[in-house]
Amino acid sequence: MPHIIETQPDRTDLPLVVMPTVFDAMIEPFRTNLPMLHDIARVRMYTDRTSDEETLLARTADADAVMVIGFHIPDAMLNRFCGFDGGTGHVRCFAFGGTGVASYINMTKTRERDVRVCNIVHYGDHAVAEHTFALILELAREVGRLDAEVKAGDWTGAEGYALHGKTLGLVGFGGIGQTVARIANGFGMHVAAWNSHVDPTVANALGVELIDDMGDLMERSDIVSLHLPLLESTAGIVTATQLNRMRPGTLFVNTARAEIIEPGALTARLLRGDIRAALDVYEREPLPMDDPLRTVPGIILTPHVAWRNDEAYVSLTKQVVQSVASFFTGGDFNVAN
């Protein structure tokens, strides 16, 4: 049986907030922040990991709000959570522990059902930026492969790819993109960014060149890195036409969301075999064993972990709890829909 952490269990006059699953490393940061809900809501937190829909639904059967940590909510599951289509739940608020919530829950349907969805902001700018550069460096210097070869007795080595002097093209220039730019400056790289609602003052301060056309940016860059949030306006915004303008030898990194790319376009581009890529996000997660991305030569794949580090967890957990407290006290903190 999973361990359950509860607060104010006798206060049945208060609404119930359920966290049906959680990452181990988040348990203590959440426990630290739960006092913010004192006299506002009861909390029931399950401390194990599960993605089984029936288990998640059973654990939240009497919940008024759900903290969503690391699981997707398909439409049928959403209806059962909220008492539609024969469902018995009565959830009226989902507090999502991340950004890009549109890839986890149908925002149109939550609006139609008057169900609040909250996400969090700027909690992992440094975490994602650092992972972005971990992927860039792995593509450039192949440390993981070389480590395995040396341990196997192979001293052949490999030729490195210099970052100094190369052009890094950023598609997306919010908190994460700006942090990536600062790191790139330390490597002596030239940084350019797609000019979509970018504050030129910020770009100038970081020495970043703004380019109006995304395709031009991709064609001129040695390394392309995506940092757009997933919104209704950004879904599929990176098209096959733009990806096809990347020159042979370009390095491509995505730590944002797969859904900002036209469906199937990235796989088709990578299977041409003339660019190398490192990905942390996918159209289907977990990545199926038969996904053609697994067959791309030299590709680096990580399991959607760019956002996960100790610093990010502190901000993430606080914002999730604040979102729930705001919902029950009539506020609008971090409302996503």
mmCIF file of C-alpha atoms in Angstrom:
data_model
loop_
_atom_site.group_PDB
_atom_site.id
_atom_site.type_symbol
_atom_site.label_atom_id
_atom_site.label_comp_id
_atom_site.label_asym_id
_atom_site.label_seq_id
_atom_site.Cartn_x
_atom_site.Cartn_y
_atom_site.Cartn_z
ATOM 1 C CA MET A 1 0.000 0.000 0.000
ATOM 2 C CA PRO A 2 1.322 3.463 -0.839
ATOM 3 C CA HIS A 3 2.097 5.844 1.989
ATOM 4 C CA ILE A 4 -0.361 8.730 2.233
ATOM 5 C CA ILE A 5 0.358 12.155 3.678
ATOM 6 C CA GLU A 6 -2.745 13.993 4.881
ATOM 7 C CA THR A 7 -3.351 17.404 6.382
ATOM 8 C CA GLN A 8 -6.391 18.382 8.463
ATOM 9 C CA PRO A 9 -8.136 15.031 7.798
ATOM 10 C CA ASP A 10 -10.860 15.797 10.343
ATOM 11 C CA ARG A 11 -11.810 19.092 8.679
ATOM 12 C CA THR A 12 -14.498 17.618 6.455
ATOM 13 C CA ASP A 13 -15.962 21.112 6.152
ATOM 14 C CA LEU A 14 -12.994 22.023 3.953
ATOM 15 C CA PRO A 15 -12.611 21.100 0.264
ATOM 16 C CA LEU A 16 -10.291 18.198 -0.531
ATOM 17 C CA VAL A 17 -7.164 18.475 -2.649
ATOM 18 C CA VAL A 18 -5.627 15.215 -3.869
ATOM 19 C CA MET A 19 -2.198 14.560 -5.294
ATOM 20 C CA PRO A 20 -2.642 11.031 -6.669
ATOM 21 C CA THR A 21 1.016 10.517 -7.600
ATOM 22 C CA VAL A 22 4.301 12.346 -7.091
ATOM 23 C CA PHE A 23 8.027 12.087 -7.783
ATOM 24 C CA ASP A 24 10.026 11.020 -4.747
ATOM 25 C CA ALA A 25 12.218 14.125 -4.865
ATOM 26 C CA MET A 26 9.142 16.377 -4.652
ATOM 27 C CA ILE A 27 7.678 14.892 -1.477
ATOM 28 C CA GLU A 28 9.624 16.999 1.015
ATOM 29 C CA PRO A 29 9.306 20.274 -0.945
ATOM 30 C CA PHE A 30 5.538 19.713 -1.136
ATOM 31 C CA ARG A 31 5.353 18.841 2.553
ATOM 32 C CA THR A 32 7.127 22.118 3.333
ATOM 33 C CA ASN A 33 4.529 24.136 1.396
ATOM 34 C CA LEU A 34 1.331 22.378 2.478
ATOM 35 C CA PRO A 35 0.854 24.678 5.517
ATOM 36 C CA MET A 36 -0.191 27.383 3.022
ATOM 37 C CA LEU A 37 -3.483 25.475 2.755
ATOM 38 C CA HIS A 38 -4.177 25.481 6.488
ATOM 39 C CA ASP A 39 -7.856 26.329 7.115
ATOM 40 C CA ILE A 40 -8.311 26.539 3.332
ATOM 41 C CA ALA A 41 -8.313 22.924 2.173
ATOM 42 C CA ARG A 42 -7.501 19.380 3.248
ATOM 43 C CA VAL A 43 -4.731 17.599 1.363
ATOM 44 C CA ARG A 44 -4.243 13.915 0.582
ATOM 45 C CA MET A 45 -0.898 13.155 -1.099
ATOM 46 C CA TYR A 46 -0.008 9.671 -2.345
ATOM 47 C CA THR A 47 3.747 9.256 -2.260
ATOM 48 C CA ASP A 48 4.237 6.590 -4.949
ATOM 49 C CA ARG A 49 4.469 6.824 -8.751
ATOM 50 C CA THR A 50 1.662 5.533 -10.961
ATOM 51 C CA SER A 51 0.288 6.356 -14.397
ATOM 52 C CA ASP A 52 -2.602 3.888 -14.279
ATOM 53 C CA GLU A 53 -5.769 5.828 -15.095
ATOM 54 C CA GLU A 54 -8.107 3.740 -12.952
ATOM 55 C CA THR A 55 -5.799 4.139 -9.957
ATOM 56 C CA LEU A 56 -5.574 7.884 -10.471
ATOM 57 C CA LEU A 57 -9.355 8.159 -10.763
ATOM 58 C CA ALA A 58 -9.970 6.003 -7.706
ATOM 59 C CA ARG A 59 -7.603 8.077 -5.594
ATOM 60 C CA THR A 60 -9.306 11.335 -6.628
ATOM 61 C CA ALA A 61 -12.919 10.153 -6.462
ATOM 62 C CA ASP A 62 -13.851 12.653 -3.744
ATOM 63 C CA ALA A 63 -11.476 15.461 -4.732
ATOM 64 C CA ASP A 64 -12.470 19.067 -5.319
ATOM 65 C CA ALA A 65 -9.045 19.868 -6.775
ATOM 66 C CA VAL A 66 -6.227 17.725 -8.150
ATOM 67 C CA MET A 67 -2.509 18.451 -8.211
ATOM 68 C CA VAL A 68 -1.288 17.033 -11.530
ATOM 69 C CA ILE A 69 2.308 15.846 -11.330
ATOM 70 C CA GLY A 70 3.697 13.880 -14.259
ATOM 71 C CA PHE A 71 0.569 12.360 -15.802
ATOM 72 C CA HIS A 72 -1.627 13.176 -18.798
ATOM 73 C CA ILE A 73 -5.399 13.634 -18.624
ATOM 74 C CA PRO A 74 -7.090 12.355 -21.810
ATOM 75 C CA ASP A 75 -10.590 13.672 -22.586
ATOM 76 C CA ALA A 76 -12.386 10.569 -21.308
ATOM 77 C CA MET A 77 -10.455 10.753 -18.054
ATOM 78 C CA LEU A 78 -11.191 14.487 -17.779
ATOM 79 C CA ASN A 79 -14.919 13.795 -18.073
ATOM 80 C CA ARG A 80 -14.781 11.231 -15.271
ATOM 81 C CA PHE A 81 -12.770 13.580 -13.059
ATOM 82 C CA CYS A 82 -15.365 16.308 -13.519
ATOM 83 C CA GLY A 83 -18.638 14.365 -13.524
ATOM 84 C CA PHE A 84 -19.436 14.419 -17.244
ATOM 85 C CA ASP A 85 -20.455 11.521 -19.496
ATOM 86 C CA GLY A 86 -21.411 9.374 -16.527
ATOM 87 C CA GLY A 87 -18.387 10.287 -14.431
ATOM 88 C CA THR A 88 -18.876 10.678 -10.693
ATOM 89 C CA GLY A 89 -16.021 13.070 -9.875
ATOM 90 C CA HIS A 90 -16.488 16.694 -8.938
ATOM 91 C CA VAL A 91 -13.046 18.209 -9.598
ATOM 92 C CA ARG A 92 -13.201 21.935 -10.330
ATOM 93 C CA CYS A 93 -9.519 22.788 -10.372
ATOM 94 C CA PHE A 94 -6.397 21.126 -11.796
ATOM 95 C CA ALA A 95 -3.095 22.545 -10.546
ATOM 96 C CA PHE A 96 -0.512 21.368 -13.047
ATOM 97 C CA GLY A 97 3.105 21.054 -11.939
ATOM 98 C CA GLY A 98 4.705 22.394 -15.092
ATOM 99 C CA THR A 99 4.383 24.617 -18.133
ATOM 100 C CA GLY A 100 2.975 23.555 -21.502
ATOM 101 C CA VAL A 101 -0.167 22.309 -19.798
ATOM 102 C CA ALA A 102 -1.999 22.145 -23.147
ATOM 103 C CA SER A 103 -0.107 18.941 -23.971
ATOM 104 C CA TYR A 104 -1.460 17.307 -20.807
ATOM 105 C CA ILE A 105 -5.098 18.401 -20.724
ATOM 106 C CA ASN A 106 -7.687 19.695 -23.204
ATOM 107 C CA MET A 107 -7.933 23.389 -22.403
ATOM 108 C CA THR A 108 -10.961 23.946 -24.620
ATOM 109 C CA LYS A 109 -12.954 21.315 -22.753
ATOM 110 C CA THR A 110 -11.930 22.633 -19.334
ATOM 111 C CA ARG A 111 -13.135 26.094 -20.340
ATOM 112 C CA GLU A 112 -16.413 24.642 -21.600
ATOM 113 C CA ARG A 113 -16.878 22.828 -18.285
ATOM 114 C CA ASP A 114 -15.892 25.848 -16.172
ATOM 115 C CA VAL A 115 -12.990 23.913 -14.667
ATOM 116 C CA ARG A 116 -9.940 25.938 -13.724
ATOM 117 C CA VAL A 117 -6.496 24.845 -14.883
ATOM 118 C CA CYS A 118 -3.383 26.390 -13.369
ATOM 119 C CA ASN A 119 0.191 25.969 -14.449
ATOM 120 C CA ILE A 120 3.441 27.357 -13.132
ATOM 121 C CA VAL A 121 5.886 29.847 -14.607
ATOM 122 C CA HIS A 122 9.654 30.356 -14.675
ATOM 123 C CA TYR A 123 10.203 27.583 -12.137
ATOM 124 C CA GLY A 124 12.762 25.716 -14.233
ATOM 125 C CA ASP A 125 14.416 28.289 -16.474
ATOM 126 C CA HIS A 126 17.889 27.355 -15.281
ATOM 127 C CA ALA A 127 17.146 23.627 -15.117
ATOM 128 C CA VAL A 128 15.942 23.466 -18.724
ATOM 129 C CA ALA A 129 18.687 25.779 -19.975
ATOM 130 C CA GLU A 130 21.357 23.663 -18.301
ATOM 131 C CA HIS A 131 19.896 20.465 -19.764
ATOM 132 C CA THR A 132 19.783 22.137 -23.166
ATOM 133 C CA PHE A 133 23.504 22.708 -22.967
ATOM 134 C CA ALA A 134 24.081 19.211 -21.656
ATOM 135 C CA LEU A 135 22.474 17.964 -24.863
ATOM 136 C CA ILE A 136 24.401 20.412 -27.042
ATOM 137 C CA LEU A 137 27.670 19.342 -25.422
ATOM 138 C CA GLU A 138 26.811 15.678 -25.840
ATOM 139 C CA LEU A 139 26.236 16.244 -29.545
ATOM 140 C CA ALA A 140 29.439 18.263 -29.783
ATOM 141 C CA ARG A 141 31.773 16.033 -27.755
ATOM 142 C CA GLU A 142 29.964 12.650 -27.446
ATOM 143 C CA VAL A 143 31.065 12.160 -23.842
ATOM 144 C CA GLY A 144 28.551 9.384 -23.162
ATOM 145 C CA ARG A 145 29.682 7.294 -26.119
ATOM 146 C CA LEU A 146 33.357 7.882 -25.386
ATOM 147 C CA ASP A 147 32.879 6.882 -21.752
ATOM 148 C CA ALA A 148 31.285 3.593 -22.829
ATOM 149 C CA GLU A 149 34.058 2.947 -25.358
ATOM 150 C CA VAL A 150 36.906 3.568 -22.900
ATOM 151 C CA LYS A 151 35.255 1.289 -20.337
ATOM 152 C CA ALA A 152 35.057 -1.365 -23.060
ATOM 153 C CA GLY A 153 38.752 -0.983 -23.826
ATOM 154 C CA ASP A 154 38.405 1.150 -26.976
ATOM 155 C CA TRP A 155 40.861 4.087 -27.112
ATOM 156 C CA THR A 156 39.879 5.309 -30.609
ATOM 157 C CA GLY A 157 38.268 8.566 -29.507
ATOM 158 C CA ALA A 158 36.346 11.015 -31.681
ATOM 159 C CA GLU A 159 36.715 14.440 -33.255
ATOM 160 C CA GLY A 160 34.997 17.209 -31.311
ATOM 161 C CA TYR A 161 32.738 19.949 -32.634
ATOM 162 C CA ALA A 162 33.709 23.443 -31.444
ATOM 163 C CA LEU A 163 31.012 25.668 -29.968
ATOM 164 C CA HIS A 164 33.169 28.795 -29.864
ATOM 165 C CA GLY A 165 32.299 31.038 -32.775
ATOM 166 C CA LYS A 166 29.277 28.996 -33.859
ATOM 167 C CA THR A 167 25.795 30.504 -34.300
ATOM 168 C CA LEU A 168 23.107 29.280 -31.910
ATOM 169 C CA GLY A 169 19.581 29.975 -33.175
ATOM 170 C CA LEU A 170 16.871 30.172 -30.530
ATOM 171 C CA VAL A 171 13.222 29.656 -31.427
ATOM 172 C CA GLY A 172 11.647 31.163 -28.342
ATOM 173 C CA PHE A 173 13.229 33.851 -26.191
ATOM 174 C CA GLY A 174 11.408 33.827 -22.865
ATOM 175 C CA GLY A 175 12.997 33.020 -19.528
ATOM 176 C CA ILE A 176 14.551 29.751 -20.730
ATOM 177 C CA GLY A 177 15.743 31.122 -24.065
ATOM 178 C CA GLN A 178 17.350 34.102 -22.362
ATOM 179 C CA THR A 179 19.117 31.830 -19.874
ATOM 180 C CA VAL A 180 20.400 29.664 -22.738
ATOM 181 C CA ALA A 181 21.690 32.827 -24.424
ATOM 182 C CA ARG A 182 23.636 33.807 -21.309
ATOM 183 C CA ILE A 183 25.272 30.371 -21.176
ATOM 184 C CA ALA A 184 26.069 30.525 -24.895
ATOM 185 C CA ASN A 185 27.749 33.882 -24.406
ATOM 186 C CA GLY A 186 30.119 32.173 -21.983
ATOM 187 C CA PHE A 187 31.135 29.760 -24.746
ATOM 188 C CA GLY A 188 31.850 32.639 -27.119
ATOM 189 C CA MET A 189 28.959 31.761 -29.422
ATOM 190 C CA HIS A 190 26.979 34.114 -31.629
ATOM 191 C CA VAL A 191 23.339 33.957 -30.556
ATOM 192 C CA ALA A 192 20.350 34.764 -32.763
ATOM 193 C CA ALA A 193 16.657 34.490 -31.920
ATOM 194 C CA TRP A 194 13.458 34.363 -33.907
ATOM 195 C CA ASN A 195 11.902 37.790 -33.503
ATOM 196 C CA SER A 196 8.392 36.992 -32.291
ATOM 197 C CA HIS A 197 7.301 39.446 -29.590
ATOM 198 C CA VAL A 198 10.895 39.739 -28.378
ATOM 199 C CA ASP A 199 11.821 42.796 -26.331
ATOM 200 C CA PRO A 200 14.716 44.306 -28.310
ATOM 201 C CA THR A 201 16.090 45.870 -25.127
ATOM 202 C CA VAL A 202 16.558 42.405 -23.596
ATOM 203 C CA ALA A 203 18.024 41.028 -26.825
ATOM 204 C CA ASN A 204 20.475 43.912 -27.121
ATOM 205 C CA ALA A 205 21.565 43.523 -23.510
ATOM 206 C CA LEU A 206 22.449 39.880 -24.194
ATOM 207 C CA GLY A 207 24.044 40.582 -27.562
ATOM 208 C CA VAL A 208 21.377 38.554 -29.357
ATOM 209 C CA GLU A 209 20.590 39.180 -33.020
ATOM 210 C CA LEU A 210 16.882 39.191 -33.836
ATOM 211 C CA ILE A 211 15.771 37.506 -37.073
ATOM 212 C CA ASP A 212 12.223 38.041 -38.315
ATOM 213 C CA ASP A 213 11.777 34.820 -40.310
ATOM 214 C CA MET A 214 12.061 31.472 -38.516
ATOM 215 C CA GLY A 215 13.220 29.727 -41.662
ATOM 216 C CA ASP A 216 16.005 32.294 -42.114
ATOM 217 C CA LEU A 217 17.085 31.684 -38.514
ATOM 218 C CA MET A 218 17.293 27.932 -39.071
ATOM 219 C CA GLU A 219 19.211 28.332 -42.328
ATOM 220 C CA ARG A 220 21.791 30.653 -40.743
ATOM 221 C CA SER A 221 22.328 28.676 -37.518
ATOM 222 C CA ASP A 222 24.875 25.994 -36.740
ATOM 223 C CA ILE A 223 22.765 24.853 -33.791
ATOM 224 C CA VAL A 224 18.982 25.295 -33.478
ATOM 225 C CA SER A 225 17.290 25.043 -30.068
ATOM 226 C CA LEU A 226 13.531 25.282 -29.422
ATOM 227 C CA HIS A 227 12.201 27.153 -26.384
ATOM 228 C CA LEU A 228 8.589 28.049 -27.188
ATOM 229 C CA PRO A 229 5.768 27.236 -24.766
ATOM 230 C CA LEU A 230 2.949 25.048 -26.046
ATOM 231 C CA LEU A 231 -0.098 27.242 -26.539
ATOM 232 C CA GLU A 232 -2.994 27.081 -28.976
ATOM 233 C CA SER A 233 -1.127 29.706 -31.021
ATOM 234 C CA THR A 234 2.186 27.785 -31.082
ATOM 235 C CA ALA A 235 0.966 24.239 -31.811
ATOM 236 C CA GLY A 236 2.610 23.172 -35.075
ATOM 237 C CA ILE A 237 4.268 26.556 -35.555
ATOM 238 C CA VAL A 238 7.588 24.944 -36.541
ATOM 239 C CA THR A 239 6.865 23.525 -39.983
ATOM 240 C CA ALA A 240 8.501 21.021 -42.306
ATOM 241 C CA THR A 241 9.365 23.882 -44.660
ATOM 242 C CA GLN A 242 11.328 25.639 -41.925
ATOM 243 C CA LEU A 243 13.070 22.463 -40.751
ATOM 244 C CA ASN A 244 14.105 21.697 -44.321
ATOM 245 C CA ARG A 245 16.065 24.946 -44.427
ATOM 246 C CA MET A 246 18.562 23.661 -41.854
ATOM 247 C CA ARG A 247 21.914 23.065 -43.509
ATOM 248 C CA PRO A 248 23.576 19.634 -43.449
ATOM 249 C CA GLY A 249 25.630 19.323 -40.278
ATOM 250 C CA THR A 250 23.293 21.476 -38.177
ATOM 251 C CA LEU A 251 22.696 20.351 -34.599
ATOM 252 C CA PHE A 252 19.052 20.415 -33.458
ATOM 253 C CA VAL A 253 17.831 20.404 -29.845
ATOM 254 C CA ASN A 254 14.295 20.374 -28.437
ATOM 255 C CA THR A 255 13.668 20.698 -24.707
ATOM 256 C CA ALA A 256 10.365 22.576 -25.184
ATOM 257 C CA ARG A 257 7.412 20.527 -26.459
ATOM 258 C CA ALA A 258 7.168 18.187 -29.438
ATOM 259 C CA GLU A 259 3.731 19.560 -30.273
ATOM 260 C CA ILE A 260 5.116 22.935 -31.325
ATOM 261 C CA ILE A 261 6.464 21.109 -34.403
ATOM 262 C CA GLU A 262 4.203 20.122 -37.292
ATOM 263 C CA PRO A 263 3.273 16.449 -36.689
ATOM 264 C CA GLY A 264 5.755 14.085 -38.297
ATOM 265 C CA ALA A 265 7.923 16.885 -39.695
ATOM 266 C CA LEU A 266 10.896 16.452 -37.374
ATOM 267 C CA THR A 267 11.071 12.680 -37.796
ATOM 268 C CA ALA A 268 11.015 13.078 -41.573
ATOM 269 C CA ARG A 269 13.790 15.688 -41.433
ATOM 270 C CA LEU A 270 16.012 13.628 -39.140
ATOM 271 C CA LEU A 271 15.598 10.447 -41.183
ATOM 272 C CA ARG A 272 17.349 12.217 -44.061
ATOM 273 C CA GLY A 273 20.467 11.667 -41.965
ATOM 274 C CA ASP A 274 22.273 14.953 -42.604
ATOM 275 C CA ILE A 275 21.691 16.682 -39.255
ATOM 276 C CA ARG A 276 22.142 15.452 -35.695
ATOM 277 C CA ALA A 277 19.616 15.939 -32.920
ATOM 278 C CA ALA A 278 19.088 15.701 -29.179
ATOM 279 C CA LEU A 279 15.526 15.520 -27.867
ATOM 280 C CA ASP A 280 13.917 15.562 -24.443
ATOM 281 C CA VAL A 281 10.270 15.761 -25.638
ATOM 282 C CA TYR A 282 8.199 13.634 -28.009
ATOM 283 C CA GLU A 283 4.833 13.477 -29.753
ATOM 284 C CA ARG A 284 4.061 10.368 -27.679
ATOM 285 C CA GLU A 285 5.401 9.891 -24.168
ATOM 286 C CA PRO A 286 6.803 7.532 -23.055
ATOM 287 C CA LEU A 287 8.481 7.150 -26.450
ATOM 288 C CA PRO A 288 7.173 3.900 -27.990
ATOM 289 C CA MET A 289 9.756 1.214 -28.696
ATOM 290 C CA ASP A 290 8.783 1.186 -32.391
ATOM 291 C CA ASP A 291 9.056 4.972 -32.843
ATOM 292 C CA PRO A 292 11.246 5.720 -35.897
ATOM 293 C CA LEU A 293 13.149 8.357 -33.907
ATOM 294 C CA ARG A 294 14.951 5.485 -32.196
ATOM 295 C CA THR A 295 16.508 4.537 -35.546
ATOM 296 C CA VAL A 296 18.014 7.957 -36.334
ATOM 297 C CA PRO A 297 21.823 7.580 -36.341
ATOM 298 C CA GLY A 298 23.583 9.440 -33.536
ATOM 299 C CA ILE A 299 20.418 10.823 -31.958
ATOM 300 C CA ILE A 300 20.482 11.634 -28.228
ATOM 301 C CA LEU A 301 17.226 10.928 -26.357
ATOM 302 C CA THR A 302 16.371 11.798 -22.753
ATOM 303 C CA PRO A 303 13.016 11.059 -21.044
ATOM 304 C CA HIS A 304 11.489 14.548 -20.597
ATOM 305 C CA VAL A 305 13.676 15.374 -17.628
ATOM 306 C CA ALA A 306 15.089 18.803 -18.524
ATOM 307 C CA TRP A 307 12.868 20.459 -15.914
ATOM 308 C CA ARG A 308 13.780 18.099 -13.106
ATOM 309 C CA ASN A 309 16.361 19.298 -10.600
ATOM 310 C CA ASP A 310 16.445 20.230 -6.932
ATOM 311 C CA GLU A 311 16.211 23.984 -7.493
ATOM 312 C CA ALA A 312 13.239 23.683 -9.848
ATOM 313 C CA TYR A 313 11.331 21.445 -7.434
ATOM 314 C CA VAL A 314 11.372 24.149 -4.750
ATOM 315 C CA SER A 315 9.721 26.738 -6.987
ATOM 316 C CA LEU A 316 7.409 24.203 -8.663
ATOM 317 C CA THR A 317 5.925 22.833 -5.458
ATOM 318 C CA LYS A 318 5.379 26.264 -3.973
ATOM 319 C CA GLN A 319 3.551 27.510 -7.061
ATOM 320 C CA VAL A 320 1.322 24.435 -7.279
ATOM 321 C CA VAL A 321 0.189 24.888 -3.673
ATOM 322 C CA GLN A 322 -0.240 28.636 -4.165
ATOM 323 C CA SER A 323 -2.439 27.961 -7.205
ATOM 324 C CA VAL A 324 -4.771 25.736 -5.195
ATOM 325 C CA ALA A 325 -4.921 28.182 -2.292
ATOM 326 C CA SER A 326 -5.741 31.000 -4.706
ATOM 327 C CA PHE A 327 -8.554 28.990 -6.323
ATOM 328 C CA PHE A 328 -10.289 28.310 -3.025
ATOM 329 C CA THR A 329 -9.862 31.893 -1.762
ATOM 330 C CA GLY A 330 -11.162 33.584 -4.916
ATOM 331 C CA GLY A 331 -7.843 34.547 -6.483
ATOM 332 C CA ASP A 332 -6.494 33.998 -9.984
ATOM 333 C CA PHE A 333 -2.868 32.983 -9.363
ATOM 334 C CA ASN A 334 -1.312 31.223 -12.379
ATOM 335 C CA VAL A 335 -4.630 30.591 -14.155
ATOM 336 C CA ALA A 336 -3.874 28.988 -17.529
ATOM 337 C CA ASN A 337 -7.359 28.842 -19.053
#
